[in-house]
mmCIF file of C-alpha atoms in Angstrom:
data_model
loop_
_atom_site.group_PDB
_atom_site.id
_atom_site.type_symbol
_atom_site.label_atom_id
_atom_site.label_comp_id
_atom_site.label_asym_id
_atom_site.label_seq_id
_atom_site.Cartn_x
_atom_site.Cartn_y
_atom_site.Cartn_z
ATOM 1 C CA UNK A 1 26.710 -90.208 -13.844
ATOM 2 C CA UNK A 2 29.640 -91.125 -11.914
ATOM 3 C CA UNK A 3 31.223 -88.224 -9.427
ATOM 4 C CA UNK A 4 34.811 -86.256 -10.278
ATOM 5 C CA UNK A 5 36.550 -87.878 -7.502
ATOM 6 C CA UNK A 6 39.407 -86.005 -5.785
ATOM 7 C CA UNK A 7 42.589 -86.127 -8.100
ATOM 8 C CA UNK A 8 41.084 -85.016 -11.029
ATOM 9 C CA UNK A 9 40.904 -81.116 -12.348
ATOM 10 C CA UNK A 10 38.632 -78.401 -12.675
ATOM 11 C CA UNK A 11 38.568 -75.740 -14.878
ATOM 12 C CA UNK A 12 37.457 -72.400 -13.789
ATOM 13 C CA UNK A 13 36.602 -69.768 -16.576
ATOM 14 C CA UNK A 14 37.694 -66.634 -14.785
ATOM 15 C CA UNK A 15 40.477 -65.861 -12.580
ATOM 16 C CA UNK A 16 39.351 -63.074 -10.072
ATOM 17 C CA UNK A 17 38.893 -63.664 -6.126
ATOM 18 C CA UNK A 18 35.654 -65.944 -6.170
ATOM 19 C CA UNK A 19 38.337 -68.588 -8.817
ATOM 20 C CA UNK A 20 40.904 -67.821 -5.906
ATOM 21 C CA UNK A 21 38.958 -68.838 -2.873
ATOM 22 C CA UNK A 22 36.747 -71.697 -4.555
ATOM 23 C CA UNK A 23 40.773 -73.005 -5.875
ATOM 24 C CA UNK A 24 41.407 -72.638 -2.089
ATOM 25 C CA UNK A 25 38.839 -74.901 -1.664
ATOM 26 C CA UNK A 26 39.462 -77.758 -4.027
ATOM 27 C CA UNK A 27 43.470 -77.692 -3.446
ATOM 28 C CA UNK A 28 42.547 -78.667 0.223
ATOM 29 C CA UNK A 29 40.092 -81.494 -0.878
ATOM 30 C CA UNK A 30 43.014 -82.754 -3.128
ATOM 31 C CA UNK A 31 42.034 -81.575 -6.202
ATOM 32 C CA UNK A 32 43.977 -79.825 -9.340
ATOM 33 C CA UNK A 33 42.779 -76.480 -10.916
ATOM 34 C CA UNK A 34 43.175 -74.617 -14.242
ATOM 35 C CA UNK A 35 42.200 -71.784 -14.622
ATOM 36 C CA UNK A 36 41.835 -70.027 -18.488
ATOM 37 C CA UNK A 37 41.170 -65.711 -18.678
ATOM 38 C CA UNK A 38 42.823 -62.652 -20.657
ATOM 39 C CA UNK A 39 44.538 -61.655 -17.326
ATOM 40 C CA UNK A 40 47.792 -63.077 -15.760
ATOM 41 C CA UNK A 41 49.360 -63.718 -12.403
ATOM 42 C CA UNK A 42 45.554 -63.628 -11.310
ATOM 43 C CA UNK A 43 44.107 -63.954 -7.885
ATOM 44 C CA UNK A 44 43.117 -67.895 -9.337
ATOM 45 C CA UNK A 45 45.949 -68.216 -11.029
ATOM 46 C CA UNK A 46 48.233 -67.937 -7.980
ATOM 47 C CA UNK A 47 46.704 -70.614 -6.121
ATOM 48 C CA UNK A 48 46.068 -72.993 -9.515
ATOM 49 C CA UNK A 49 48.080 -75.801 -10.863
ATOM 50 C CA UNK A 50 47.834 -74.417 -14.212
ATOM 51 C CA UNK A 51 47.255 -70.592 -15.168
ATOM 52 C CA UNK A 52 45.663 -70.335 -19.222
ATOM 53 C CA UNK A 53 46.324 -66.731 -20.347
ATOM 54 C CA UNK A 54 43.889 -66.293 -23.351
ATOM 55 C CA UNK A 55 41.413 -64.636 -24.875
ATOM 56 C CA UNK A 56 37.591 -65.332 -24.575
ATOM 57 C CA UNK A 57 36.782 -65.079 -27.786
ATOM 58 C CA UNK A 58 39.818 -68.085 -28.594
ATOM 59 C CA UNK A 59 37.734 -70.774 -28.814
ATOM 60 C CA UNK A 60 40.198 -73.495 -29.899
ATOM 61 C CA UNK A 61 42.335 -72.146 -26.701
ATOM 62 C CA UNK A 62 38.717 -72.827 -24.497
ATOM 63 C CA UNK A 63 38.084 -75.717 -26.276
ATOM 64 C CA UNK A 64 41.917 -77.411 -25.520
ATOM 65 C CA UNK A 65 41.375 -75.904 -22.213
ATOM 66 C CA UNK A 66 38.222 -77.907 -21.269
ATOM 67 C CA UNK A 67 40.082 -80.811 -22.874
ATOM 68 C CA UNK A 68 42.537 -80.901 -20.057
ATOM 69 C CA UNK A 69 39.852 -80.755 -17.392
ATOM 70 C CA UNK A 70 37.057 -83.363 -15.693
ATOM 71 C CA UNK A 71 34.156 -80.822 -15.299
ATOM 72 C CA UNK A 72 34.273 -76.832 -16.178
ATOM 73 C CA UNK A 73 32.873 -74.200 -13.720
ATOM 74 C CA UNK A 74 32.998 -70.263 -13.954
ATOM 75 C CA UNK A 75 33.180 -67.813 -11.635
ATOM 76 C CA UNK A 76 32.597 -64.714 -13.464
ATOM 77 C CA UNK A 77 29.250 -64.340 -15.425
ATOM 78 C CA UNK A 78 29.861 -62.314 -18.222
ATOM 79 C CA UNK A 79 32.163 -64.596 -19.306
ATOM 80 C CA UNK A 80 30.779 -64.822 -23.043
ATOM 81 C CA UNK A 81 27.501 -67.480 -24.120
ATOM 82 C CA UNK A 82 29.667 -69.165 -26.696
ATOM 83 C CA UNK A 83 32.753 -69.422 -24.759
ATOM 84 C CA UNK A 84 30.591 -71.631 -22.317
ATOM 85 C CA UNK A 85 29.439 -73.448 -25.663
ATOM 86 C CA UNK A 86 32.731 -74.306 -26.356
ATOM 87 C CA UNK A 87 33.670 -75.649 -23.315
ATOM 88 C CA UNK A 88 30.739 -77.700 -23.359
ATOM 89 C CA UNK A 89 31.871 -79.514 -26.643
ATOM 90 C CA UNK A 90 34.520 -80.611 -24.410
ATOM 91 C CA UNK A 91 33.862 -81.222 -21.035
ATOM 92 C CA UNK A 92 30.869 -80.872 -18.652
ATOM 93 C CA UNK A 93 29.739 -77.363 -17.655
ATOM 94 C CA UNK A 94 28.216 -76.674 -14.498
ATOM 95 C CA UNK A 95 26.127 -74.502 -13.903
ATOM 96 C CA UNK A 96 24.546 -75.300 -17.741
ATOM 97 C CA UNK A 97 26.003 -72.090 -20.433
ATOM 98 C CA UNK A 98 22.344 -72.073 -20.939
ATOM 99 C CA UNK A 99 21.804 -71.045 -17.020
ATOM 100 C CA UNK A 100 24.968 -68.169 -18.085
ATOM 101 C CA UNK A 101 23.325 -67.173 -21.164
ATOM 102 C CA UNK A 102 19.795 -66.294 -18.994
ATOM 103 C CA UNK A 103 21.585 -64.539 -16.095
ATOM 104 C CA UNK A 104 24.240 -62.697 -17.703
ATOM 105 C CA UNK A 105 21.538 -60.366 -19.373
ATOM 106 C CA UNK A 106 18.939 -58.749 -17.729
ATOM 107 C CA UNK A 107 16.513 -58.806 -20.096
ATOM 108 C CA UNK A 108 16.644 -62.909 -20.167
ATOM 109 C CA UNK A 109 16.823 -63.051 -16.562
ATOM 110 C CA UNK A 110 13.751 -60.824 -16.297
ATOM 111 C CA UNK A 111 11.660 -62.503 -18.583
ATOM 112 C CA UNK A 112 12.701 -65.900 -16.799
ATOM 113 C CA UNK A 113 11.511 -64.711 -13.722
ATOM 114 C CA UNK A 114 8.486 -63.094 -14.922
ATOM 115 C CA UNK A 115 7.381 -66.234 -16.864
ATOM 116 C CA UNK A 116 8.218 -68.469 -13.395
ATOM 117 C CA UNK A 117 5.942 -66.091 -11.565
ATOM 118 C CA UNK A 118 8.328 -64.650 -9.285
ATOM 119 C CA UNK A 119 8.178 -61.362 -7.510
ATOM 120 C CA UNK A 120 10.407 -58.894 -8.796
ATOM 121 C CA UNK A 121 10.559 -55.059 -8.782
ATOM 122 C CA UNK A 122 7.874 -53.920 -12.123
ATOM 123 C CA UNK A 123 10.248 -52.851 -15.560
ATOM 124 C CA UNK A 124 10.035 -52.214 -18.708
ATOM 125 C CA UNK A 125 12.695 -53.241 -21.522
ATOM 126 C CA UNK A 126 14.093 -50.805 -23.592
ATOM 127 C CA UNK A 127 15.448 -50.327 -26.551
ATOM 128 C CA UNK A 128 15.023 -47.035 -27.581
ATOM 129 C CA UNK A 129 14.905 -43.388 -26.636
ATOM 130 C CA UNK A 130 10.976 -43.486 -27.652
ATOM 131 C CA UNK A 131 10.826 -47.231 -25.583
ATOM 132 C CA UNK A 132 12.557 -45.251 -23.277
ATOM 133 C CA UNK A 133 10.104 -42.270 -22.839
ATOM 134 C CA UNK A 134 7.241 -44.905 -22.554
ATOM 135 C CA UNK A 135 8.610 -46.379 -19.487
ATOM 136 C CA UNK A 136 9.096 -43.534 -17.286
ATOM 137 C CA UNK A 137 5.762 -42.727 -18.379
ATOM 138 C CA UNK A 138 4.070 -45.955 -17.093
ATOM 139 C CA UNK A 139 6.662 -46.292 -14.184
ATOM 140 C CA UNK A 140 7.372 -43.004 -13.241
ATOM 141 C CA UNK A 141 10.024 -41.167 -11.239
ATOM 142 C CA UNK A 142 12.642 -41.777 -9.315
ATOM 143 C CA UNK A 143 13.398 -45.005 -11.599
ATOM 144 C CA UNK A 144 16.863 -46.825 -11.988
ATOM 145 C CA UNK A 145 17.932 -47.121 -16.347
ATOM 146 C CA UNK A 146 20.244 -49.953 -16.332
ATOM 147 C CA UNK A 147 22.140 -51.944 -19.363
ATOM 148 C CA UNK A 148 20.995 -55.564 -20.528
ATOM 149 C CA UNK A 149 24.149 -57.059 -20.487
ATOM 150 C CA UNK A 150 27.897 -56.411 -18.682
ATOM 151 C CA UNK A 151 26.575 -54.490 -15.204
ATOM 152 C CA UNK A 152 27.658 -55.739 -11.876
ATOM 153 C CA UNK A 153 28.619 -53.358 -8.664
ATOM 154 C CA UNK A 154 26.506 -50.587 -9.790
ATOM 155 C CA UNK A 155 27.991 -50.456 -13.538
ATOM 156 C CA UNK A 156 26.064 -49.717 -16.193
ATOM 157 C CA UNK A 157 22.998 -47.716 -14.185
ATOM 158 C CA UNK A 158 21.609 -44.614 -14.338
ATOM 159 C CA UNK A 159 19.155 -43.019 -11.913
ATOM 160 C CA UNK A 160 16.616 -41.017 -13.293
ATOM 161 C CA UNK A 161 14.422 -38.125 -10.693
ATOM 162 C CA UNK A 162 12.613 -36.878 -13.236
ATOM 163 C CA UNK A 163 11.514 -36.825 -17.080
ATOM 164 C CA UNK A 164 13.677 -34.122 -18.390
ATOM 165 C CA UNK A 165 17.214 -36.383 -17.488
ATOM 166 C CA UNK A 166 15.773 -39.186 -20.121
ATOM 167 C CA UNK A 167 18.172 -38.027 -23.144
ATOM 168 C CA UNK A 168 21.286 -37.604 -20.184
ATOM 169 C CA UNK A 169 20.258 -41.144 -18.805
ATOM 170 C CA UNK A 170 20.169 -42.800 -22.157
ATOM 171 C CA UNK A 171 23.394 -41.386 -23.384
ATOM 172 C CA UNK A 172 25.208 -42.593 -19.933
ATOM 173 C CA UNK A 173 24.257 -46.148 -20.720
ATOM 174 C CA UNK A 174 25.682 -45.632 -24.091
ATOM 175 C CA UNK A 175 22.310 -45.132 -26.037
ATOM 176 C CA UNK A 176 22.030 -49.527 -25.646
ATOM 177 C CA UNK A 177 19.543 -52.107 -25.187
ATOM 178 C CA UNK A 178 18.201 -52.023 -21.267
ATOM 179 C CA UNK A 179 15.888 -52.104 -18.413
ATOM 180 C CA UNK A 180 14.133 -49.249 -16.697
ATOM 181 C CA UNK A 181 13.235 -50.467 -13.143
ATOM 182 C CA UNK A 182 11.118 -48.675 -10.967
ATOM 183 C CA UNK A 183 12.967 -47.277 -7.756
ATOM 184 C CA UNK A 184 11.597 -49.302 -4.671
ATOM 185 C CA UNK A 185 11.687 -47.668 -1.451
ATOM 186 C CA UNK A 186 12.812 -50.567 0.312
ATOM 187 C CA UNK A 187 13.853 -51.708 3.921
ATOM 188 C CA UNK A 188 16.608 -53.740 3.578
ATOM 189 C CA UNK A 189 18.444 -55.482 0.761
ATOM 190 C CA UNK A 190 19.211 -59.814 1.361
ATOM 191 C CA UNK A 191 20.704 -62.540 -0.383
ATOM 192 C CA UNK A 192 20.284 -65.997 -0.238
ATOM 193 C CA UNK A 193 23.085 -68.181 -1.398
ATOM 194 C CA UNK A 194 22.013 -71.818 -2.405
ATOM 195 C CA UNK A 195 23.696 -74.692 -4.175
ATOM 196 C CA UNK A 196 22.142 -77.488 -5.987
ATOM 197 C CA UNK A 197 23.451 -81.032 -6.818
ATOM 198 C CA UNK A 198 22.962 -83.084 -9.791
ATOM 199 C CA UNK A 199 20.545 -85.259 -8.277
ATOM 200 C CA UNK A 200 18.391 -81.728 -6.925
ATOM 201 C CA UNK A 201 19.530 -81.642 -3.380
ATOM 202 C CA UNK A 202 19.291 -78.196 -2.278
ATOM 203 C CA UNK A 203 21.306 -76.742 0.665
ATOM 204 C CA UNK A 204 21.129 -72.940 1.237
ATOM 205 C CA UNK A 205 22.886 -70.541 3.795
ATOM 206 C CA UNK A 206 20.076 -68.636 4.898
ATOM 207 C CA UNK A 207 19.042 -64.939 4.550
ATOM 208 C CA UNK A 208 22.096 -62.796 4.602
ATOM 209 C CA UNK A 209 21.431 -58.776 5.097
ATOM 210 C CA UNK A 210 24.059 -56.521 2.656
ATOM 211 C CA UNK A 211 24.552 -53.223 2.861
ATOM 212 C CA UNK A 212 26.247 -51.045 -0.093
ATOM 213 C CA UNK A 213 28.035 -48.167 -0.592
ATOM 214 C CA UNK A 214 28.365 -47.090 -4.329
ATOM 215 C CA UNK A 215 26.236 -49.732 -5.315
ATOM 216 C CA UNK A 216 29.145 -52.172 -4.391
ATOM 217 C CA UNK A 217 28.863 -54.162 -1.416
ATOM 218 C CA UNK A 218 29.996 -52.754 2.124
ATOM 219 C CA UNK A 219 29.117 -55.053 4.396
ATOM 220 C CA UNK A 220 26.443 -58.188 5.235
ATOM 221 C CA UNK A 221 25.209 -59.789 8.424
ATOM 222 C CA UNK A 222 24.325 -63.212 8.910
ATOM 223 C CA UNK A 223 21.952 -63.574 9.791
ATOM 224 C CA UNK A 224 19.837 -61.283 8.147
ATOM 225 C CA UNK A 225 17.702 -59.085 10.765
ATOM 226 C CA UNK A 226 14.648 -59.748 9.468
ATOM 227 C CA UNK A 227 11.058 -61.803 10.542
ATOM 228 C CA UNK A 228 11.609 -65.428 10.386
ATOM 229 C CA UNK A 229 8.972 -65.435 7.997
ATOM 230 C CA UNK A 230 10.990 -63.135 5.888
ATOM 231 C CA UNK A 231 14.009 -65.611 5.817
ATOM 232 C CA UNK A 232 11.820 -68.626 5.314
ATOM 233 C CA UNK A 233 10.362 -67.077 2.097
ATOM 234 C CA UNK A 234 13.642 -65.752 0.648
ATOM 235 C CA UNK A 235 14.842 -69.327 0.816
ATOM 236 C CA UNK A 236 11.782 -71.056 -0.423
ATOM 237 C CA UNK A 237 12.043 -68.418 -3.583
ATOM 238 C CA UNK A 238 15.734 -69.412 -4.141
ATOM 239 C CA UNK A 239 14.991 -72.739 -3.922
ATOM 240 C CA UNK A 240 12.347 -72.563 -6.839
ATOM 241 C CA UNK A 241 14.936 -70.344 -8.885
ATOM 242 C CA UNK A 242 17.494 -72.876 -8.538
ATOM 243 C CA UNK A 243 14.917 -75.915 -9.558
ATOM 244 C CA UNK A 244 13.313 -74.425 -12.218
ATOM 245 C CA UNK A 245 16.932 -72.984 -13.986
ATOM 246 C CA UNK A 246 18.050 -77.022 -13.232
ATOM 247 C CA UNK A 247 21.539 -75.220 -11.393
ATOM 248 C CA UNK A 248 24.268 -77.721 -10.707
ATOM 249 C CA UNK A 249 26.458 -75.847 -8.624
ATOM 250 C CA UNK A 250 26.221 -72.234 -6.523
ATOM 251 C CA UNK A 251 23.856 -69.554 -7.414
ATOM 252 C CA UNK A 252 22.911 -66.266 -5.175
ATOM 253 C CA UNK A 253 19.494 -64.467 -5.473
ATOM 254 C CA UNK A 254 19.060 -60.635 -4.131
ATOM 255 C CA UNK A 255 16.219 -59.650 -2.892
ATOM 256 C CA UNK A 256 14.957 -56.191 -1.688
ATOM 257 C CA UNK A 257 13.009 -55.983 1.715
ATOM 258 C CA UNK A 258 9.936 -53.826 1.072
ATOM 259 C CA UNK A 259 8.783 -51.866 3.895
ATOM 260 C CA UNK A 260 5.766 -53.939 3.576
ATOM 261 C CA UNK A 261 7.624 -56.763 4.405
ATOM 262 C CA UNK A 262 7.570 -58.108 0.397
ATOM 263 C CA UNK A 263 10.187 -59.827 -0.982
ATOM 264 C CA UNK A 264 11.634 -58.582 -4.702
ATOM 265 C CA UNK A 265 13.774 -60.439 -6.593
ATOM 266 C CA UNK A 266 16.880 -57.797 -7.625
ATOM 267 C CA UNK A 267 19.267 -59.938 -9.708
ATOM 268 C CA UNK A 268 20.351 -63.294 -10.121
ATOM 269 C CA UNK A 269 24.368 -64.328 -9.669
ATOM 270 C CA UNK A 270 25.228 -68.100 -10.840
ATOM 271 C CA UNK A 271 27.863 -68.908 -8.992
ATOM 272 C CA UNK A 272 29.256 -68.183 -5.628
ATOM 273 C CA UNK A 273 28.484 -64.426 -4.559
ATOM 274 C CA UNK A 274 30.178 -61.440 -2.668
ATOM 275 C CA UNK A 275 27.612 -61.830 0.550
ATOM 276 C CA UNK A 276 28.600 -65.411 0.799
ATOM 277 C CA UNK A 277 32.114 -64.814 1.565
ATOM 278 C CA UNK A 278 31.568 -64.734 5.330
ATOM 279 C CA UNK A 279 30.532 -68.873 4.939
ATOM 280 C CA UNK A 280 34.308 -69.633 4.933
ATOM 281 C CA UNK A 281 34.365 -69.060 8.207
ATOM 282 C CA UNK A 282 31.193 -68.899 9.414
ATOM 283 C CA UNK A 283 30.124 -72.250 8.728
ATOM 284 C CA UNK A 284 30.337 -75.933 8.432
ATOM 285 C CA UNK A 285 30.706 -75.662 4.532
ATOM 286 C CA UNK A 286 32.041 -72.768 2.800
ATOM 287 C CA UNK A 287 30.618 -71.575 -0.686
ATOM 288 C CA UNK A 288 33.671 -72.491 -2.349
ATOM 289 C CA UNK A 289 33.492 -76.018 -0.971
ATOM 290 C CA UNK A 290 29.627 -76.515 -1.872
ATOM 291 C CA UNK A 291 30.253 -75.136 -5.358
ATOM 292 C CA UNK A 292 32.874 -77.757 -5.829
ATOM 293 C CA UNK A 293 31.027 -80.874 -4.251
ATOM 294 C CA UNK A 294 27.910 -79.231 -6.258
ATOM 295 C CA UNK A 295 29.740 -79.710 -9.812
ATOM 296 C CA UNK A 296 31.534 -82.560 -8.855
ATOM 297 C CA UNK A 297 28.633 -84.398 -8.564
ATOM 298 C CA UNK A 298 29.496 -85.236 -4.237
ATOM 299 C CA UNK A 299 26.913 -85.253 -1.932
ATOM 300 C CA UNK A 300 26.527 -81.101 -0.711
ATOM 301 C CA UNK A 301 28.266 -80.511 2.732
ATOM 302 C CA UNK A 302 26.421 -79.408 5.781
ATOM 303 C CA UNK A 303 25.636 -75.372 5.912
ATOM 304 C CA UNK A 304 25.198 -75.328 10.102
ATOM 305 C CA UNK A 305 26.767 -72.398 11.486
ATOM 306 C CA UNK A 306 29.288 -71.900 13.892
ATOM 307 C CA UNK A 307 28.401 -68.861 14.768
ATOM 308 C CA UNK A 308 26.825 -65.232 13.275
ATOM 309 C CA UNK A 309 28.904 -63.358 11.809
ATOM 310 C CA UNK A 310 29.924 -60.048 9.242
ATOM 311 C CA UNK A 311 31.777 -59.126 6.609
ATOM 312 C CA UNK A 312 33.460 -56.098 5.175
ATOM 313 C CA UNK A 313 34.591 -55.387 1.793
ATOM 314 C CA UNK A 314 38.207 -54.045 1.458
ATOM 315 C CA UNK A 315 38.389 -51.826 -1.526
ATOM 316 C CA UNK A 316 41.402 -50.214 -3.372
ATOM 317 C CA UNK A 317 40.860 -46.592 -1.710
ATOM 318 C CA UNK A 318 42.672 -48.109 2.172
ATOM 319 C CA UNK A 319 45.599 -48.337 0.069
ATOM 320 C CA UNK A 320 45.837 -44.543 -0.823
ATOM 321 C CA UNK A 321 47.841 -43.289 2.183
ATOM 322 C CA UNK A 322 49.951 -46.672 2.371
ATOM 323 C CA UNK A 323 49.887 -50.040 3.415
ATOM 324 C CA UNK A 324 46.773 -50.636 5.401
ATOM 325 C CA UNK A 325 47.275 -51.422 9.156
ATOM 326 C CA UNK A 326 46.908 -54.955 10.005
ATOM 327 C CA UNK A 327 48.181 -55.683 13.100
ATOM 328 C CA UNK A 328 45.576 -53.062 14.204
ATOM 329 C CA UNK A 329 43.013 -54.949 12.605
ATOM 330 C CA UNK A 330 44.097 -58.103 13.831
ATOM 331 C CA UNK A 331 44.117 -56.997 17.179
ATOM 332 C CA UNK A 332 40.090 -57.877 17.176
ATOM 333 C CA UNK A 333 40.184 -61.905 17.746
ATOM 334 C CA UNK A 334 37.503 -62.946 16.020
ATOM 335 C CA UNK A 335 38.464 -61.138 13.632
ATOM 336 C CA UNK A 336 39.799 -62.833 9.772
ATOM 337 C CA UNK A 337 41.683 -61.266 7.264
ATOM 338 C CA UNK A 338 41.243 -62.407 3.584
ATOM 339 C CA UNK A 339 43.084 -60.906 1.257
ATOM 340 C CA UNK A 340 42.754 -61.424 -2.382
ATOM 341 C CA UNK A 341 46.419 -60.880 -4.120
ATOM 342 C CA UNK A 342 45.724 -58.814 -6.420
ATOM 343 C CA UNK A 343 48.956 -56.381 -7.526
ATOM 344 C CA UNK A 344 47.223 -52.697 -7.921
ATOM 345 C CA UNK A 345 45.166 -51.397 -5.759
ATOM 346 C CA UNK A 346 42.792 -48.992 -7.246
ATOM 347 C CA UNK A 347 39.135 -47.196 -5.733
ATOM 348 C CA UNK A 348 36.324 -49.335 -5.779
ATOM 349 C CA UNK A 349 38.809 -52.757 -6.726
ATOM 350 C CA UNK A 350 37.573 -55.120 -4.344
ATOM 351 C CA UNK A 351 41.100 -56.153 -2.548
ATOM 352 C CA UNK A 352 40.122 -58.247 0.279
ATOM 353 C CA UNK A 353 37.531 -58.728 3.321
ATOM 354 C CA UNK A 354 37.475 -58.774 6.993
ATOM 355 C CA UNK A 355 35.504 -61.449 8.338
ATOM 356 C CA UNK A 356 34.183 -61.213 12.262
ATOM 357 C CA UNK A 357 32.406 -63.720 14.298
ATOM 358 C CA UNK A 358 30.473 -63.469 17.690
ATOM 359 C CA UNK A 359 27.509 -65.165 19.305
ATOM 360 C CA UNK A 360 25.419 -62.389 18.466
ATOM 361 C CA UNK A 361 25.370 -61.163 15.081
ATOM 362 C CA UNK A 362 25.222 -57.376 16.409
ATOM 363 C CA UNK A 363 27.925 -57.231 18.292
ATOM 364 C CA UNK A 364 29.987 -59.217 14.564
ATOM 365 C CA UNK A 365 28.655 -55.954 12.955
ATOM 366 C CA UNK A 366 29.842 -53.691 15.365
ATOM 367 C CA UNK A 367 33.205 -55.637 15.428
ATOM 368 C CA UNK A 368 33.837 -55.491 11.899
ATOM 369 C CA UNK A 369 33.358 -52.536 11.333
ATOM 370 C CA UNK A 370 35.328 -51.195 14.287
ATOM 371 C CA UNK A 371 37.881 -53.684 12.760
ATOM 372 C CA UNK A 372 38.253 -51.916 8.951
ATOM 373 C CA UNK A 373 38.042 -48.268 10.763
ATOM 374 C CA UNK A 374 41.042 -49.102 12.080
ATOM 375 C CA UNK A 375 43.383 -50.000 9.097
ATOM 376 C CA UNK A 376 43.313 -46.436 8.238
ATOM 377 C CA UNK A 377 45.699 -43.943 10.070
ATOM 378 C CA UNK A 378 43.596 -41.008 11.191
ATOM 379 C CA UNK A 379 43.006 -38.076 9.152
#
């Protein structure tokens, strides 16, 4: 199969900030980008050549869409199984819809990794209040009720303490197909973002530590504070997701830490992730640029690191006394501001990041943070 050489175009199916920075990416390698979602004036749509404001569900619109392109990528998984269909009738997609289809629902992605032999947190699907009752019975409480499909930063999930909040649990998740998971009691919380060409080269970024507030993403370290042998197993378990799901292109695996030391696989994300965002800066090859190579079919770019570093999410809520302070910010060095153009701010909207580097990865964390405390005026 013969590479997408620099010139051509690539379609991305979503337009949010991952679309942005991975457009970023190919506009600097010479590259053109469409990009096709509901939404306009988008944080991809901004940087792209060419901005398609449709529906998912308009198939002939995704189907002249992917006619216009070279190869078609995504960068927002719920983006619907037979939208991914239809851009496959016209151009390549990468990762597979098939890979979309599996990961977009927990259910599939469950069974997937249960039937690859992987360690993940023990749950039971459900489907009704009676499946329901059955689970916390054989899983007990604390346990986390969480949708099948659409549920990403903590949408869609219910925690149950105890048997009598069942009927309130199943009623917040809108009485629909699900998961109960059992609540682990864990150390930590990782990622591992990998990519993997078309001819199965495998590059990863190494164990990256999050933290989350909300169940959205606060902040993540790289590199993760954990054993070597900890790291070392989180990638080797990526690597085997990434093989045996055939991935051209980026995908992230969570993991929880067990206080045992035991690595759980949490969810699967097929395509560049949150935790990776630091990679821009922090090393050789950004996401962004190893998703691109990845579906291009070019040989995947060096992930050394420059240095450790951190990241912070910027969410809506710095916006609710004003403009946030920058130049305080700023003031940090090694400090990087990444901001992702989006019009309205709004709580829990994921507006930007703050990226900091340092020799130690500590001292990033401690910079970081110190960094986002200060783009709020005091109380």
């Amino acid at each position: 199969m013969k590479p997408v050489l620099p010139g051509s175009t690539i379609g991305v199916l979503g337009s949010g900030q991952l679309g942005r920075m991975f457009a970023i990416a190919a506009r600097r390698m010479g590259y053109r980008v469409h990009t096709f979602s509901p939404d306009w004036d988008t944080p991809t749509g901004q940087i792209a050549d060419v901005e398609v404001q449709a529906s998912y569900d308009d198939l002939d619109a995704v189907r002249q869409f992917a006619s216009n392109v070279s190869v078609v990528t995504f960068e927002f998984e719920n983006v619907p199984a037979p939208t991914a269909e239809a851009a496959e009738s016209r151009a390549p997609v990468r990762p597979a819809g098939s890979i979309l289809h599996t990961t977009q629902q927990r259910i599939r992605e469950k069974s997937f990794l249960t039937k690859a032999g992987l360690p993940l947190t023990p749950y039971r699907e459900v489907r009704t209040v009676e499946d329901l009752e059955r689970a916390v019975r054989e899983l007990g409480c604390p346990a986390v009720l969480k949708t099948a499909a659409f549920g990403y930063d903590g949408k869609g999930q219910y925690r149950i303490q105890a048997p009598d909040a069942m009927e309130k649990a199943w009623d917040a998740i809108g009485r629909q197909e699900g998961v109960l998971e059992a609540f682990i009691d864990f150390e930590r919380e990782v990622s591992v973002v990998a990519a993997r060409g078309v001819d199965g080269q495998f590059e990863h970024y190494g164990a990256i530590e999050n933290q989350h507030s909300r169940h959205i993403l606060d902040l993540s370290i790289a590199p993760a504070r954990v054993s070597e042998r900890i790291a070392a197993e989180a990638v080797d378990l990526a690597r085997c997701v990434l093989d045996k799901l055939e991935v051209v292109g980026v995908l992230c695996v969570e993991f929880f830490v067990g206080r045992d030391g035991r690595l759980m696989i949490n969810e699967l994300a097929p395509r560049p992730h949150n935790s990776g965002h630091l990679t821009v800066d922090a090393h050789v090859t950004s996401q962004f640029e190893q998703q691109l190579r990845a579906v291009c079919g070019l040989p995947l770019g060096s992930t050394a690191t420059h240095r450790p570093a951190a990241m912070a999410n910027l969410l809506g809520g710095l916006w609710c006394k004003g403009e946030p302070d920058w130049p305080a910010a700023l003031s940090f060095p090694d400090v990087k501001l990444h901001l992702y153009g989006k019009l309205e701010p709004r709580p829990g909207r994921k507006m930007g990041h703050l990226t900091a580097l340092n020799h130690d990865a500590e001292r990033a964390y401690d910079t970081v943070r110190a960094a986002r405390g200060k783009l709020s005026p005091p109380a």
